[in-house]
CSV table of C-alpha atoms in Angstrom, one decimal:
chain,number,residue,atom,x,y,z
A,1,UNK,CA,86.3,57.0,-66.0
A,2,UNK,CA,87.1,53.3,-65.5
A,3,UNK,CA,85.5,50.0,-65.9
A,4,UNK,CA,84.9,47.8,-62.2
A,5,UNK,CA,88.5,45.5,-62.2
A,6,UNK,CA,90.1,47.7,-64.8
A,7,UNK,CA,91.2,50.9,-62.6
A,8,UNK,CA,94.5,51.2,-64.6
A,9,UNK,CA,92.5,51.5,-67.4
A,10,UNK,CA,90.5,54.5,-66.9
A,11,UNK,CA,90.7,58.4,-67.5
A,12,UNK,CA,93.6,60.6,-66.0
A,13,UNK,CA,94.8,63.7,-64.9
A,14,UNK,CA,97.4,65.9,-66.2
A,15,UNK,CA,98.7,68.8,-64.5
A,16,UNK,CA,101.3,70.7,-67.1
A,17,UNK,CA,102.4,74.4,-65.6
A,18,UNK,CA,104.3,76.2,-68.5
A,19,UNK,CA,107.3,77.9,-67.4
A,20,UNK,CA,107.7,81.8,-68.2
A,21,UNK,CA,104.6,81.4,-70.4
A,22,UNK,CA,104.1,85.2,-71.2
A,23,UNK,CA,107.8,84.8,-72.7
A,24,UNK,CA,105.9,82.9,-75.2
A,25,UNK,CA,103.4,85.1,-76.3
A,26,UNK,CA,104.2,87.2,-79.1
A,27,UNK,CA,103.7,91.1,-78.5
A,28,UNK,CA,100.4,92.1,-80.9
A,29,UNK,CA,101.4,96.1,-80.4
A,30,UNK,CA,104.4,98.0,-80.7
A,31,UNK,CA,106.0,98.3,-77.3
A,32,UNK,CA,109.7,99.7,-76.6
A,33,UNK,CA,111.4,98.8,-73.3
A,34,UNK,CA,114.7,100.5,-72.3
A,35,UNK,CA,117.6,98.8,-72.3
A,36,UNK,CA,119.6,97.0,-69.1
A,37,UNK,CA,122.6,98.8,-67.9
A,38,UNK,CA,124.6,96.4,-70.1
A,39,UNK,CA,123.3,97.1,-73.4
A,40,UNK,CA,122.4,100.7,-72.8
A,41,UNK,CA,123.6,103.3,-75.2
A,42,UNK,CA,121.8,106.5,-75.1
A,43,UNK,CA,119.0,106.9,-77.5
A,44,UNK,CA,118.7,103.3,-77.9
A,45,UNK,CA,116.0,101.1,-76.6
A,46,UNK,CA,114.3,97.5,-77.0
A,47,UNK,CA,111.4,96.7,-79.2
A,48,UNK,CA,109.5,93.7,-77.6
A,49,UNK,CA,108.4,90.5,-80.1
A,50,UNK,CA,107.4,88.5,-77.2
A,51,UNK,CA,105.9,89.6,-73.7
A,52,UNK,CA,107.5,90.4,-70.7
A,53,UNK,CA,105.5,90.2,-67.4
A,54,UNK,CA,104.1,93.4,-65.7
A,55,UNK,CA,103.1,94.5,-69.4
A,56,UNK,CA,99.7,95.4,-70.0
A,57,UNK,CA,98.8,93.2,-72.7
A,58,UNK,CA,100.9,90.0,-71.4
A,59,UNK,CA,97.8,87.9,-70.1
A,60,UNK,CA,96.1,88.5,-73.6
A,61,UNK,CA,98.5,87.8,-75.5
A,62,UNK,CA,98.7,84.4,-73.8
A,63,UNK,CA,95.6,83.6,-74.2
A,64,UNK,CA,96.1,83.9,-78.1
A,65,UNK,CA,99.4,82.1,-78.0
A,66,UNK,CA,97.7,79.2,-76.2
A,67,UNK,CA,94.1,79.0,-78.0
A,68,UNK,CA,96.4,79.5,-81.5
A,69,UNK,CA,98.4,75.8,-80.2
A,70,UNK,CA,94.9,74.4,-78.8
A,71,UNK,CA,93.1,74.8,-82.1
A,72,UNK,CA,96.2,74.0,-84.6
A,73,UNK,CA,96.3,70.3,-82.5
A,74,UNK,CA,93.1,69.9,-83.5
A,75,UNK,CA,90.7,71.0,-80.1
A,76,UNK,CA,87.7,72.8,-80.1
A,77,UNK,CA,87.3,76.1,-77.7
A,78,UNK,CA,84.2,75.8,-75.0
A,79,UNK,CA,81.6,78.2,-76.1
A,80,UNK,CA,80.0,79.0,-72.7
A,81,UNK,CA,83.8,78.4,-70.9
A,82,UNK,CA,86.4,80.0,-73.8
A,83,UNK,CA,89.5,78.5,-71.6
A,84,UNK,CA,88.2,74.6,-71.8
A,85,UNK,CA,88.8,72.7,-74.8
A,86,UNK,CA,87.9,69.1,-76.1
A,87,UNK,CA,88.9,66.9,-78.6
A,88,UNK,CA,86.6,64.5,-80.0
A,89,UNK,CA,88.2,62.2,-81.6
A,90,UNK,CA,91.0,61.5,-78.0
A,91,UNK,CA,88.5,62.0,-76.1
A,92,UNK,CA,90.2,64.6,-74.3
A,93,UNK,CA,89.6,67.6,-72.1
A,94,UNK,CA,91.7,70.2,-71.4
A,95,UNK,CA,91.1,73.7,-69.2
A,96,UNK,CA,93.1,76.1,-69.0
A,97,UNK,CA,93.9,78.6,-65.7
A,98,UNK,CA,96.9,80.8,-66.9
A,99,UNK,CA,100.0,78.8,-67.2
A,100,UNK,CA,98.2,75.7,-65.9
A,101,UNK,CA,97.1,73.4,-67.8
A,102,UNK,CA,95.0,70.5,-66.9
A,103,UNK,CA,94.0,67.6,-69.2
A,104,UNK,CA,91.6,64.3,-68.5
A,105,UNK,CA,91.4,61.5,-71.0
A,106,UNK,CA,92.5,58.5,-71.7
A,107,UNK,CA,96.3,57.7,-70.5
A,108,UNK,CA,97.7,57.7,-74.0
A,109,UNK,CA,95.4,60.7,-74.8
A,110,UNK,CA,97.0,62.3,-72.0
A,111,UNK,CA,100.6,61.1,-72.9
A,112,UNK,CA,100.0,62.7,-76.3
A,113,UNK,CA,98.9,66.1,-75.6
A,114,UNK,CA,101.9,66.3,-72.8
A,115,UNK,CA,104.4,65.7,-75.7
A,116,UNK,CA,102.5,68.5,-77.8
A,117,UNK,CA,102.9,70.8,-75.5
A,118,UNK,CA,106.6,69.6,-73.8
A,119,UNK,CA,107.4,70.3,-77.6
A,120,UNK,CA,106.0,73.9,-77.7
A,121,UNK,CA,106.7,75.4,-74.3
A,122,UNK,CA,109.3,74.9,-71.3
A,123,UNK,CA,106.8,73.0,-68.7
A,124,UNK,CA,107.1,70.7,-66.1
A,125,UNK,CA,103.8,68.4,-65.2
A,126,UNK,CA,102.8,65.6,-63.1
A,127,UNK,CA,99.5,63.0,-64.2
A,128,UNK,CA,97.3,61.6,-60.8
A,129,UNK,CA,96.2,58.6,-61.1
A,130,UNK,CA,96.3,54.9,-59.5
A,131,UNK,CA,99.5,53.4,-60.7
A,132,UNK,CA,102.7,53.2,-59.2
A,133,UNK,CA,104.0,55.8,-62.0
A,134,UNK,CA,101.4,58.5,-61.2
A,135,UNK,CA,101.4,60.8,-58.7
A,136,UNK,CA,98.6,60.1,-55.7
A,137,UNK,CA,98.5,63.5,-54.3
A,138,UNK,CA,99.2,66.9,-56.7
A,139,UNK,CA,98.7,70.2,-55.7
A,140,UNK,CA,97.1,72.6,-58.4
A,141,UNK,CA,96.0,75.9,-58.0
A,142,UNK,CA,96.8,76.1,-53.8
A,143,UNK,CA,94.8,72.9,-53.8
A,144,UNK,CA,95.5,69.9,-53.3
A,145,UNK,CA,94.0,66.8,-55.1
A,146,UNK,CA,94.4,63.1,-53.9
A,147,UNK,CA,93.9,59.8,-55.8
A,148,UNK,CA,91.9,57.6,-53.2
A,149,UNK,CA,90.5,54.3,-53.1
A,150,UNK,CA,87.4,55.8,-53.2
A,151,UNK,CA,88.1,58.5,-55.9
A,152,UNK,CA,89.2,62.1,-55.7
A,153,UNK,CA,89.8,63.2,-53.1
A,154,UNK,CA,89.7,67.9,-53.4
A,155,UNK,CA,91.0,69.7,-50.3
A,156,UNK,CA,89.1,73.5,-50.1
A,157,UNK,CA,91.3,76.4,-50.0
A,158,UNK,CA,91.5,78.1,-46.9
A,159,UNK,CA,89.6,81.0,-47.7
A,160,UNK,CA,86.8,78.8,-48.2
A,161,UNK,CA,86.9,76.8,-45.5
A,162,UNK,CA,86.9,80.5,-43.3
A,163,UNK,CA,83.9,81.1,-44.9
A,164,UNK,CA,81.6,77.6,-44.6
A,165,UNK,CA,82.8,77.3,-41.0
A,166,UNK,CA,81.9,80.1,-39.3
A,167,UNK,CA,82.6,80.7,-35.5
């Protein structure tokens, strides 16, 4: 993603996790919750508009919420992977793994969608890359990714390292 002698110049990595996503996600059916001790009065209860965690259709109704924001800034959904997305025209790629999302592109590509979505949805995110004001070392997913001389640098999970190294 860069040019030899222009390093600082080349593609980055975003990491934005969205914070209490499912509180985002607006509840498609009609579910009724009852009411915390505060607010209880009897024959009263709560009628969800957003998700809560723990209900059944919380994960989908992310997954609208967020493809509904990917396609109204303008990307396009993978058709053999539904949860990456690319924009042309910023030559950007995003996937997305639950609340994480994770974008590569140029920096001010980059910079742009974190502002889109820092507008939309409480998040907090860190970009790896070779500068001073990146990060060299992020972990994502229980993994752990590190900017190197040499490039990137993906430490295995645990699980799989059990299972190449066998005793």
């Amino acid at each position: 993603g860069f040019k030899k002698g222009r390093r600082e110049k080349g593609m980055k990595l975003d990491f934005i996790d969205v914070r209490r996503a499912y509180f985002h996600a607006r509840s498609r059916r009609e579910v009724y919750v009852a009411l915390p001790p505060e607010d209880w009065e009897e024959g009263k209860c709560g009628k969800l508009r957003k998700e809560m965690y723990g209900n059944q259709d919380a994960a989908q109704n992310w997954e609208y919420e967020y493809v509904e924001a990917m396609e109204s800034m303008g990307f396009r959904r993978g058709m053999a992977t539904p949860c990456a997305f690319y924009m042309k025209e910023r030559n950007l790629r995003v996937v997305v793994h639950g609340d994480d999302f994770t974008s590569c592109g140029p920096e001010h590509a980059v910079a742009w969608f974190k502002r889109r979505i820092e507008a939309k949805y409480e998040s907090k995110h860190s970009t790896l890359g070779p500068g001073k004001e990146h990060e060299s070392s992020i972990r994502i997913l229980n993994r752990v990714l590190t900017w190197t001389a040499h490039g990137i640098m993906y430490e295995a999970g645990q699980r799989h390292v059990d299972i190449v190294i066998q005793e």
